[in-house]
Amino acid sequence: MARSRIRAIERRQRRLAELEEETRECYERILQQYSLSEQERIDLEQDWKHNLTFIAEYEDATPEDYRNLFIYTYDSEPLDRYIDLEMSEAAWRAHFDLANALGLAMITIDEAGNINGEMIEY
C-alpha cells in the first residue's frame, strides 16, 4: 500500500515537472509582456504552479470529478472593478493571459476594458 502511494506521488511529481517544462516559455513570455511589481511577479508564478497542479489533478478526471468545478462567467464586467491596491491592471491581464494560455479560461478584454468569457475557478 505504501509503495503504491509513493509511486503515485513520484508519478505526480514527474508530471508536474513535465508540465512546468512544457509551459515555462509561455509563462516567461507573459512575464515579459507586462510590467509587474516584484510581488505581482511572485503571485503570477504561484498562480502558474497552482494551475499546473490543477491540470495534473484533472488530466485523468471522470465527468463525475468535474462536478466540483465552478465556471465563473464575465459578462462585460469592467476590468477596473477588480483593480485594487494589491493587484494592478497589468497583473490582472497577466493572470487572465496565463489562464487562457493554459486552457483554463477563454477570457477577452475589449478596448473599453470590459472582461468577457469564462474561467475555471477551483
Coordinates of C-alpha atoms in Angstrom, one line a residue:
M1 CA 0.0 0.0 0.0
A2 CA 2.7 2.5 1.0
R3 CA 4.8 1.6 -2.1
S4 CA 1.9 2.2 -4.5
R5 CA 1.3 5.6 -2.8
I6 CA 4.9 6.5 -3.1
R7 CA 4.9 5.6 -6.8
A8 CA 1.8 7.7 -7.3
I9 CA 3.4 10.7 -5.6
E10 CA 6.6 10.2 -7.7
R11 CA 4.5 10.0 -10.9
R12 CA 2.6 13.2 -10.0
Q13 CA 5.9 15.0 -9.3
R14 CA 7.3 13.9 -12.6
R15 CA 4.1 15.1 -14.4
L16 CA 4.3 18.4 -12.6
A17 CA 7.9 18.8 -13.8
E18 CA 6.9 17.9 -17.4
L19 CA 4.0 20.5 -17.3
E20 CA 6.4 23.1 -15.9
E21 CA 8.8 22.5 -18.7
E22 CA 6.1 22.4 -21.4
T23 CA 4.6 25.8 -20.2
R24 CA 7.7 27.7 -19.0
E25 CA 8.2 29.6 -22.3
C26 CA 4.6 30.7 -22.2
Y27 CA 4.8 31.8 -18.6
E28 CA 8.0 33.7 -19.2
R29 CA 6.6 35.4 -22.3
I30 CA 3.7 36.7 -20.2
L31 CA 6.1 37.9 -17.5
Q32 CA 8.0 39.9 -20.2
Q33 CA 4.8 41.3 -21.7
Y34 CA 3.6 43.1 -18.6
S35 CA 5.3 45.5 -16.2
L36 CA 4.7 43.8 -12.9
S37 CA 5.9 44.6 -9.4
E38 CA 8.1 42.1 -7.7
Q39 CA 5.1 40.9 -5.6
E40 CA 2.9 40.6 -8.7
R41 CA 5.6 38.5 -10.4
I42 CA 5.8 36.2 -7.3
D43 CA 1.9 36.0 -7.3
L44 CA 1.9 35.1 -11.0
E45 CA 4.5 32.4 -10.5
Q46 CA 2.5 30.9 -7.6
D47 CA -0.7 31.1 -9.8
W48 CA 1.2 29.3 -12.6
K49 CA 2.3 26.5 -10.4
H50 CA -1.1 26.2 -8.7
N51 CA -2.7 25.9 -12.2
L52 CA -0.2 23.2 -13.2
T53 CA -1.2 21.2 -10.1
F54 CA -4.8 21.6 -11.0
I55 CA -4.1 20.5 -14.6
A56 CA -2.2 17.4 -13.4
E57 CA -5.0 16.5 -10.9
Y58 CA -7.7 16.7 -13.6
E59 CA -5.9 15.0 -16.5
D60 CA -7.5 11.7 -15.8
A61 CA -10.7 13.0 -14.3
T62 CA -14.1 11.5 -15.0
P63 CA -17.2 13.5 -15.7
E64 CA -18.1 13.0 -12.1
D65 CA -14.9 14.7 -11.0
Y66 CA -15.8 17.8 -12.9
R67 CA -18.9 18.4 -10.9
N68 CA -16.8 20.1 -8.2
L69 CA -15.6 22.8 -10.6
F70 CA -17.1 26.2 -10.8
I71 CA -17.1 28.1 -14.1
Y72 CA -17.0 31.9 -13.5
T73 CA -18.6 33.9 -16.3
Y74 CA -17.5 37.5 -17.0
D75 CA -20.2 39.3 -18.9
S76 CA -18.9 42.8 -20.0
E77 CA -17.6 43.4 -16.5
P78 CA -15.3 46.4 -16.2
L79 CA -11.7 45.4 -15.5
D80 CA -11.3 48.4 -13.3
R81 CA -13.8 46.9 -10.9
Y82 CA -11.2 44.3 -10.0
I83 CA -8.2 46.6 -9.8
D84 CA -7.2 47.4 -6.2
L85 CA -4.1 48.3 -4.2
E86 CA -2.9 44.6 -4.3
M87 CA -3.3 43.9 -8.0
S88 CA -2.7 46.3 -10.9
E89 CA -4.4 46.2 -14.2
A90 CA -1.2 44.7 -15.7
A91 CA -1.3 41.9 -13.1
W92 CA -5.0 41.1 -13.9
R93 CA -4.2 41.0 -17.6
A94 CA -1.2 38.7 -17.0
H95 CA -3.3 36.3 -14.8
F96 CA -6.0 36.2 -17.5
D97 CA -3.5 35.6 -20.3
L98 CA -1.9 32.8 -18.3
A99 CA -5.2 31.1 -17.6
N100 CA -6.0 31.4 -21.3
A101 CA -2.7 30.0 -22.4
L102 CA -3.0 27.1 -20.0
G103 CA -6.5 26.3 -21.3
L104 CA -8.3 27.2 -18.1
A105 CA -10.1 30.2 -19.4
M106 CA -11.5 31.8 -22.5
I107 CA -11.2 35.5 -21.5
T108 CA -11.1 38.6 -23.6
I109 CA -10.8 42.2 -22.6
D110 CA -12.3 44.6 -25.2
E111 CA -11.0 48.1 -26.0
A112 CA -13.3 49.6 -23.4
G113 CA -11.7 47.5 -20.7
N114 CA -14.6 45.1 -20.3
I115 CA -14.0 41.4 -19.4
N116 CA -15.9 38.8 -21.3
G117 CA -15.6 35.0 -21.2
E118 CA -15.3 32.1 -18.7
M119 CA -12.7 30.8 -16.4
I120 CA -12.5 27.7 -14.2
E121 CA -12.4 28.6 -10.5
Y122 CA -11.2 26.0 -8.1

